[in-house]
CSV table of N, CA and C in Angstrom, one decimal:
chain,number,residue,atom,x,y,z
A,30,UNK,N,89.2,92.5,80.7
A,30,UNK,CA,90.0,93.3,80.7
A,30,UNK,C,91.0,93.3,79.5
A,31,UNK,N,91.2,94.5,78.7
A,31,UNK,CA,92.2,94.3,77.9
A,31,UNK,C,93.7,94.0,78.2
A,32,UNK,N,94.2,93.4,77.5
A,32,UNK,CA,95.7,93.0,77.9
A,32,UNK,C,96.4,94.4,77.8
A,33,UNK,N,97.1,94.7,79.0
A,33,UNK,CA,98.2,95.9,79.4
A,33,UNK,C,99.4,95.6,79.2
A,34,UNK,N,100.4,96.2,78.7
A,34,UNK,CA,101.8,95.9,78.7
A,34,UNK,C,102.6,97.1,79.0
A,35,UNK,N,103.6,96.7,79.7
A,35,UNK,CA,104.4,97.7,80.5
A,35,UNK,C,105.8,97.6,80.2
A,36,UNK,N,106.6,98.5,80.1
A,36,UNK,CA,108.0,98.4,80.2
A,36,UNK,C,108.8,99.4,81.3
A,37,UNK,N,110.0,98.9,81.4
A,37,UNK,CA,110.8,99.5,82.3
A,37,UNK,C,111.3,100.9,81.5
A,38,UNK,N,111.4,102.1,82.2
A,38,UNK,CA,111.8,103.5,81.3
A,38,UNK,C,112.3,104.4,82.2
A,39,UNK,N,113.3,105.1,81.8
A,39,UNK,CA,114.0,106.0,82.6
A,39,UNK,C,112.8,107.5,82.9
A,40,UNK,N,111.9,107.4,81.9
A,40,UNK,CA,110.5,108.4,82.3
A,40,UNK,C,109.4,107.8,81.9
A,41,UNK,N,108.6,107.9,82.9
A,41,UNK,CA,107.2,107.4,82.5
A,41,UNK,C,106.2,107.8,83.8
A,42,UNK,N,104.9,107.7,83.6
A,42,UNK,CA,104.1,107.8,84.9
A,42,UNK,C,102.9,107.2,84.4
A,43,UNK,N,103.0,105.9,84.4
A,43,UNK,CA,102.0,105.0,84.1
A,43,UNK,C,101.9,104.3,85.4
A,44,UNK,N,100.6,104.3,86.0
A,44,UNK,CA,100.1,103.6,87.4
A,44,UNK,C,99.7,102.4,86.7
A,45,UNK,N,100.2,101.1,87.2
A,45,UNK,CA,99.8,99.9,86.8
A,45,UNK,C,98.4,99.7,87.1
A,46,UNK,N,97.4,98.6,86.8
A,46,UNK,CA,96.2,98.6,87.0
A,46,UNK,C,96.1,97.9,88.3
A,47,UNK,N,97.3,97.2,88.8
A,47,UNK,CA,97.1,96.5,89.8
A,47,UNK,C,97.9,97.0,91.4
A,48,UNK,N,97.9,98.3,91.2
A,48,UNK,CA,98.6,99.1,92.3
A,48,UNK,C,97.9,100.5,92.4
A,49,UNK,N,98.0,100.7,93.8
A,49,UNK,CA,97.7,101.8,94.1
A,49,UNK,C,99.0,103.0,94.2
A,50,UNK,N,98.7,104.3,94.2
A,50,UNK,CA,99.9,105.2,94.2
A,50,UNK,C,101.1,104.8,94.9
A,51,UNK,N,100.9,104.4,96.4
A,51,UNK,CA,101.9,104.2,97.2
A,51,UNK,C,102.2,102.5,97.5
A,52,UNK,N,101.7,101.9,96.8
A,52,UNK,CA,101.5,100.5,97.1
A,52,UNK,C,102.7,99.4,96.6
A,53,UNK,N,103.4,98.8,97.3
A,53,UNK,CA,104.3,97.9,96.7
A,53,UNK,C,103.9,96.8,96.1
A,54,UNK,N,104.5,96.3,95.2
A,54,UNK,CA,104.2,95.3,94.2
A,54,UNK,C,105.7,94.2,93.9
A,55,UNK,N,105.4,93.1,93.2
A,55,UNK,CA,106.6,92.5,92.5
A,55,UNK,C,105.9,91.8,91.5
A,56,UNK,N,107.0,91.4,90.6
A,56,UNK,CA,106.6,90.5,89.5
A,56,UNK,C,107.6,89.3,89.3
A,57,UNK,N,107.2,88.3,89.5
A,57,UNK,CA,108.1,87.1,89.7
A,57,UNK,C,107.8,85.9,89.0
A,58,UNK,N,108.8,85.1,88.5
A,58,UNK,CA,108.8,83.9,87.9
A,58,UNK,C,109.3,82.7,88.3
A,59,UNK,N,109.0,81.6,87.9
A,59,UNK,CA,109.8,80.4,88.2
A,59,UNK,C,110.6,79.9,87.1
A,60,UNK,N,110.1,80.3,85.8
A,60,UNK,CA,110.5,79.8,84.7
A,60,UNK,C,111.8,80.1,84.3
A,61,UNK,N,112.6,78.9,83.6
A,61,UNK,CA,113.9,79.1,83.0
A,61,UNK,C,115.0,79.5,83.9
A,62,UNK,N,115.1,78.8,85.1
A,62,UNK,CA,116.1,79.3,86.2
A,62,UNK,C,117.2,79.5,85.7
A,63,UNK,N,118.1,80.3,86.2
A,63,UNK,CA,119.6,80.5,85.8
A,63,UNK,C,119.7,80.9,84.4
A,64,UNK,N,118.5,81.7,83.8
A,64,UNK,CA,118.7,82.1,82.1
A,64,UNK,C,118.8,80.9,81.3
A,65,UNK,N,118.5,79.5,81.8
A,65,UNK,CA,118.7,78.5,80.9
A,65,UNK,C,117.4,77.7,80.8
A,66,UNK,N,116.9,77.9,79.3
A,66,UNK,CA,115.8,77.2,78.8
A,66,UNK,C,115.4,75.9,79.6
A,67,UNK,N,114.3,75.8,80.2
A,67,UNK,CA,114.1,74.5,80.7
A,67,UNK,C,112.7,73.9,79.7
A,68,UNK,N,112.5,72.6,80.1
A,68,UNK,CA,111.4,72.2,79.4
A,68,UNK,C,110.2,72.6,80.0
A,69,UNK,N,109.0,72.3,79.2
A,69,UNK,CA,107.7,73.1,79.7
A,69,UNK,C,107.2,72.3,81.2
A,70,UNK,N,107.4,71.1,81.2
A,70,UNK,CA,106.9,70.2,82.3
A,70,UNK,C,107.7,70.9,83.6
A,71,UNK,N,109.0,70.9,83.5
A,71,UNK,CA,109.8,71.6,84.6
A,71,UNK,C,109.2,73.0,84.7
A,72,UNK,N,109.0,73.7,84.0
A,72,UNK,CA,108.8,75.2,84.2
A,72,UNK,C,107.5,75.3,84.7
A,73,UNK,N,106.6,74.4,84.4
A,73,UNK,CA,105.1,74.6,85.1
A,73,UNK,C,105.2,74.0,86.4
A,74,UNK,N,105.8,73.0,86.9
A,74,UNK,CA,106.0,72.5,88.2
A,74,UNK,C,106.7,73.5,89.0
A,75,UNK,N,107.6,74.3,88.6
A,75,UNK,CA,108.4,75.4,89.5
A,75,UNK,C,107.4,76.5,89.6
A,76,UNK,N,106.6,76.8,88.5
A,76,UNK,CA,105.7,77.7,88.5
A,76,UNK,C,104.6,77.4,89.6
A,77,UNK,N,104.2,76.2,89.8
A,77,UNK,CA,103.2,75.9,90.7
A,77,UNK,C,103.6,75.9,92.1
A,78,UNK,N,105.1,75.7,92.3
A,78,UNK,CA,105.7,75.6,93.5
A,78,UNK,C,105.7,77.4,94.1
A,79,UNK,N,106.0,78.1,92.9
A,79,UNK,CA,106.0,79.5,93.3
A,79,UNK,C,104.5,80.1,93.8
A,80,UNK,N,103.5,79.6,93.0
A,80,UNK,CA,102.2,79.9,93.5
A,80,UNK,C,101.9,79.4,94.7
A,81,UNK,N,102.3,78.1,95.1
A,81,UNK,CA,102.1,77.7,96.5
A,81,UNK,C,102.9,78.7,97.5
A,82,UNK,N,103.7,79.0,97.1
A,82,UNK,CA,104.8,79.8,98.2
A,82,UNK,C,104.1,81.2,98.2
A,83,UNK,N,103.4,81.5,97.2
A,83,UNK,CA,102.6,82.8,97.5
A,83,UNK,C,101.2,82.7,97.8
A,84,UNK,N,100.9,81.5,98.4
A,84,UNK,CA,99.2,81.3,98.8
A,84,UNK,C,98.8,82.3,99.4
A,85,UNK,N,99.7,83.0,100.6
A,85,UNK,CA,99.0,84.1,101.3
A,85,UNK,C,99.1,85.4,100.7
A,86,UNK,N,99.4,85.6,99.3
A,86,UNK,CA,99.3,86.8,98.8
A,86,UNK,C,98.2,86.8,97.6
A,87,UNK,N,97.2,87.7,97.4
A,87,UNK,CA,96.5,87.6,96.2
A,87,UNK,C,97.5,88.0,95.0
A,88,UNK,N,97.6,87.2,94.0
A,88,UNK,CA,98.6,87.2,92.8
A,88,UNK,C,97.7,87.4,91.5
A,89,UNK,N,98.0,87.9,90.8
A,89,UNK,CA,97.5,88.1,89.3
A,89,UNK,C,98.4,87.4,88.3
A,90,UNK,N,97.9,86.8,87.4
A,90,UNK,CA,99.0,86.0,86.2
A,90,UNK,C,99.2,87.2,85.2
A,91,UNK,N,100.4,87.1,84.7
A,91,UNK,CA,101.1,87.8,83.6
A,91,UNK,C,102.0,87.3,82.6
A,92,UNK,N,102.5,87.9,81.9
A,92,UNK,CA,103.6,87.3,80.8
A,92,UNK,C,104.6,88.4,81.1
A,93,UNK,N,105.9,88.1,81.0
A,93,UNK,CA,106.9,88.9,80.8
A,93,UNK,C,107.9,88.2,79.5
A,94,UNK,N,108.1,89.1,78.7
A,94,UNK,CA,109.1,88.9,77.6
A,94,UNK,C,108.2,88.6,76.5
A,95,UNK,N,108.8,88.2,75.1
A,95,UNK,CA,108.2,87.7,74.0
A,95,UNK,C,108.7,86.3,73.3
A,96,UNK,N,107.9,86.1,72.2
A,96,UNK,CA,108.7,84.8,71.6
A,96,UNK,C,109.0,83.9,72.6
A,97,UNK,N,109.9,83.1,72.2
A,97,UNK,CA,110.6,81.9,73.0
A,97,UNK,C,110.8,82.1,74.4
A,98,UNK,N,111.1,83.5,74.9
A,98,UNK,CA,111.4,83.8,76.1
A,98,UNK,C,110.0,84.5,76.8
A,99,UNK,N,108.9,84.4,76.2
A,99,UNK,CA,107.7,84.7,77.0
A,99,UNK,C,107.7,83.6,78.2
A,100,UNK,N,107.7,84.2,79.4
A,100,UNK,CA,107.4,83.6,80.6
A,100,UNK,C,105.9,83.9,81.3
A,101,UNK,N,105.4,83.1,81.8
A,101,UNK,CA,104.4,83.2,82.7
A,101,UNK,C,104.8,83.9,84.1
A,102,UNK,N,104.1,84.9,84.6
A,102,UNK,CA,104.4,85.5,85.9
A,102,UNK,C,103.5,85.7,86.9
A,103,UNK,N,103.8,86.0,88.1
A,103,UNK,CA,102.7,86.4,88.9
A,103,UNK,C,103.1,87.9,89.1
A,104,UNK,N,102.0,88.8,89.2
A,104,UNK,CA,102.1,90.0,89.8
A,104,UNK,C,101.5,90.0,91.2
A,105,UNK,N,102.3,90.3,92.3
A,105,UNK,CA,101.9,90.2,93.3
A,105,UNK,C,101.8,91.7,94.2
A,106,UNK,N,100.6,92.2,94.5
A,106,UNK,CA,100.6,93.2,95.2
A,106,UNK,C,100.9,93.3,96.6
A,107,UNK,N,101.5,94.2,97.0
A,107,UNK,CA,101.9,94.2,98.6
A,107,UNK,C,103.1,93.4,99.1
A,108,UNK,N,103.7,92.8,98.1
A,108,UNK,CA,104.8,91.9,98.5
A,108,UNK,C,106.1,92.7,99.0
A,109,UNK,N,106.6,92.6,99.9
A,109,UNK,CA,108.0,93.4,100.4
A,109,UNK,C,109.2,93.0,99.5
A,110,UNK,N,110.1,94.0,99.3
A,110,UNK,CA,111.2,93.7,98.5
A,110,UNK,C,112.0,92.3,99.1
A,111,UNK,N,112.1,92.3,100.5
A,111,UNK,CA,112.8,91.3,101.1
A,111,UNK,C,112.3,89.9,100.7
A,112,UNK,N,111.0,89.6,100.7
A,112,UNK,CA,110.4,88.3,100.4
A,112,UNK,C,110.4,88.0,98.9
A,113,UNK,N,110.2,89.2,98.2
A,113,UNK,CA,110.3,88.9,96.7
A,113,UNK,C,111.9,88.6,96.4
A,114,UNK,N,112.7,89.0,96.8
A,114,UNK,CA,114.3,88.7,96.6
A,114,UNK,C,114.5,87.3,97.0
A,115,UNK,N,113.9,86.5,98.3
A,115,UNK,CA,113.9,85.6,98.8
A,115,UNK,C,113.6,84.6,97.7
A,116,UNK,N,112.5,84.8,97.3
A,116,UNK,CA,111.6,84.0,96.4
A,116,UNK,C,112.3,84.0,95.0
A,117,UNK,N,112.8,85.1,94.4
A,117,UNK,CA,113.7,85.2,93.3
A,117,UNK,C,114.8,84.0,93.4
A,118,UNK,N,115.5,84.3,94.5
A,118,UNK,CA,116.6,83.5,94.8
A,118,UNK,C,116.5,81.8,94.9
A,119,UNK,N,115.2,81.6,95.6
A,119,UNK,CA,115.0,80.3,95.8
A,119,UNK,C,114.6,79.7,94.5
A,120,UNK,N,113.9,80.4,93.6
A,120,UNK,CA,113.6,79.8,92.4
A,120,UNK,C,114.6,79.9,91.2
A,121,UNK,N,115.9,80.4,91.6
A,121,UNK,CA,117.1,80.6,90.6
A,121,UNK,C,117.0,81.7,89.5
A,122,UNK,N,116.2,82.5,90.0
A,122,UNK,CA,116.1,83.6,88.8
A,122,UNK,C,117.2,84.8,88.8
A,123,UNK,N,117.4,85.1,87.9
A,123,UNK,CA,118.6,86.1,87.5
A,123,UNK,C,118.2,87.6,88.4
A,124,UNK,N,116.8,87.8,88.0
A,124,UNK,CA,116.2,89.0,88.4
A,124,UNK,C,114.5,89.0,88.7
A,125,UNK,N,114.2,90.0,89.2
A,125,UNK,CA,112.9,90.2,89.3
A,125,UNK,C,112.5,91.7,89.2
A,126,UNK,N,111.1,92.1,89.2
A,126,UNK,CA,110.9,93.5,89.1
A,126,UNK,C,110.0,93.6,90.2
A,127,UNK,N,110.2,94.6,91.3
A,127,UNK,CA,109.5,95.2,92.1
A,127,UNK,C,109.4,96.6,92.1
A,128,UNK,N,108.5,97.2,92.8
A,128,UNK,CA,108.0,98.5,92.7
A,128,UNK,C,107.2,99.0,93.7
A,129,UNK,N,106.9,100.3,93.5
A,129,UNK,CA,106.0,101.0,94.4
A,129,UNK,C,105.1,101.9,93.5
A,130,UNK,N,103.9,101.7,93.5
A,130,UNK,CA,103.0,102.7,92.5
A,130,UNK,C,103.7,102.6,90.9
A,131,UNK,N,104.2,103.8,90.4
A,131,UNK,CA,104.6,104.2,89.1
A,131,UNK,C,106.0,103.6,89.1
A,132,UNK,N,106.7,103.5,90.3
A,132,UNK,CA,108.3,103.4,90.3
A,132,UNK,C,108.3,101.8,90.2
A,133,UNK,N,109.6,101.2,89.5
A,133,UNK,CA,109.8,99.9,89.5
A,133,UNK,C,111.5,99.8,89.5
A,134,UNK,N,111.8,98.8,89.8
A,134,UNK,CA,113.2,98.3,90.0
A,134,UNK,C,113.4,97.0,89.4
A,135,UNK,N,114.6,97.0,88.8
A,135,UNK,CA,114.9,95.7,88.0
A,135,UNK,C,115.9,95.1,89.3
A,136,UNK,N,115.6,94.2,90.0
A,136,UNK,CA,116.4,93.8,91.0
A,136,UNK,C,117.0,92.1,90.7
A,137,UNK,N,118.4,92.4,90.6
A,137,UNK,CA,119.3,91.3,90.2
A,137,UNK,C,119.6,90.6,91.4
A,138,UNK,N,119.1,89.1,91.5
A,138,UNK,CA,119.2,88.2,92.5
A,138,UNK,C,120.4,87.7,92.7
A,139,UNK,N,121.3,87.6,91.6
A,139,UNK,CA,122.5,86.7,91.7
A,139,UNK,C,123.6,87.0,90.8
A,140,UNK,N,124.9,86.9,90.9
A,140,UNK,CA,125.5,86.6,92.3
A,140,UNK,C,125.4,87.6,93.3
A,141,UNK,N,125.5,88.8,92.9
A,141,UNK,CA,125.7,90.0,93.6
A,141,UNK,C,124.0,90.7,93.6
A,142,UNK,N,123.4,91.1,94.7
A,142,UNK,CA,122.3,91.7,94.6
A,142,UNK,C,122.4,93.0,94.2
A,143,UNK,N,121.8,93.6,93.4
A,143,UNK,CA,121.9,95.1,92.8
A,143,UNK,C,120.4,95.6,92.4
A,144,UNK,N,120.2,96.7,92.3
A,144,UNK,CA,119.0,97.6,91.9
A,144,UNK,C,119.1,98.3,91.0
A,145,UNK,N,118.4,98.3,89.9
A,145,UNK,CA,118.2,99.4,88.8
A,145,UNK,C,116.8,100.0,88.7
A,146,UNK,N,117.0,101.4,89.2
A,146,UNK,CA,115.8,102.1,89.4
A,146,UNK,C,115.2,102.5,88.0
A,147,UNK,N,113.9,102.4,87.8
A,147,UNK,CA,113.3,103.1,86.4
A,147,UNK,C,111.7,103.3,86.9
A,148,UNK,N,111.0,103.7,86.0
A,148,UNK,CA,109.8,104.1,85.9
A,148,UNK,C,108.8,103.0,85.0
A,149,UNK,N,107.7,102.9,85.2
A,149,UNK,CA,106.9,102.2,84.2
A,149,UNK,C,106.2,103.1,83.2
A,150,UNK,N,106.3,102.5,82.1
A,150,UNK,CA,105.8,103.2,80.8
A,150,UNK,C,105.0,102.5,80.1
A,151,UNK,N,103.9,102.6,79.4
A,151,UNK,CA,103.2,101.8,78.5
A,151,UNK,C,103.9,101.1,77.4
A,152,UNK,N,103.9,100.0,77.3
A,152,UNK,CA,104.9,99.3,76.1
A,152,UNK,C,104.8,99.8,74.8
A,153,UNK,N,106.0,100.4,74.3
A,153,UNK,CA,105.9,100.8,72.8
A,153,UNK,C,105.9,102.2,72.9
A,154,UNK,N,105.9,102.9,74.3
A,154,UNK,CA,105.7,104.4,74.3
A,154,UNK,C,107.2,104.9,74.1
């Protein structure tokens, strides 16, 4: 499958390949907790712990960001928002992406939980 990239947008109607129209999903990472660059070994170990925490869900591998801030992610179909937020907080993440079908939300994990609603659009659109 060709690499597909998406971005958050105030307008868009792209259904990601990993989701059905009303299916919830999350994009999570354990890399660079608290927005601070970590060494590759620490990041890889944290990501392995995240994968273990998600063993009950089929997850796809992805990448968020570009250049020095490109981070491996896990795309997790069917994960509910509460569990996604718990994992984001447990792994020290500033935010995560959670969605249903074409809709996406940037969910800030700390210090105060808040949600910014978006749509998915093809990257570069």
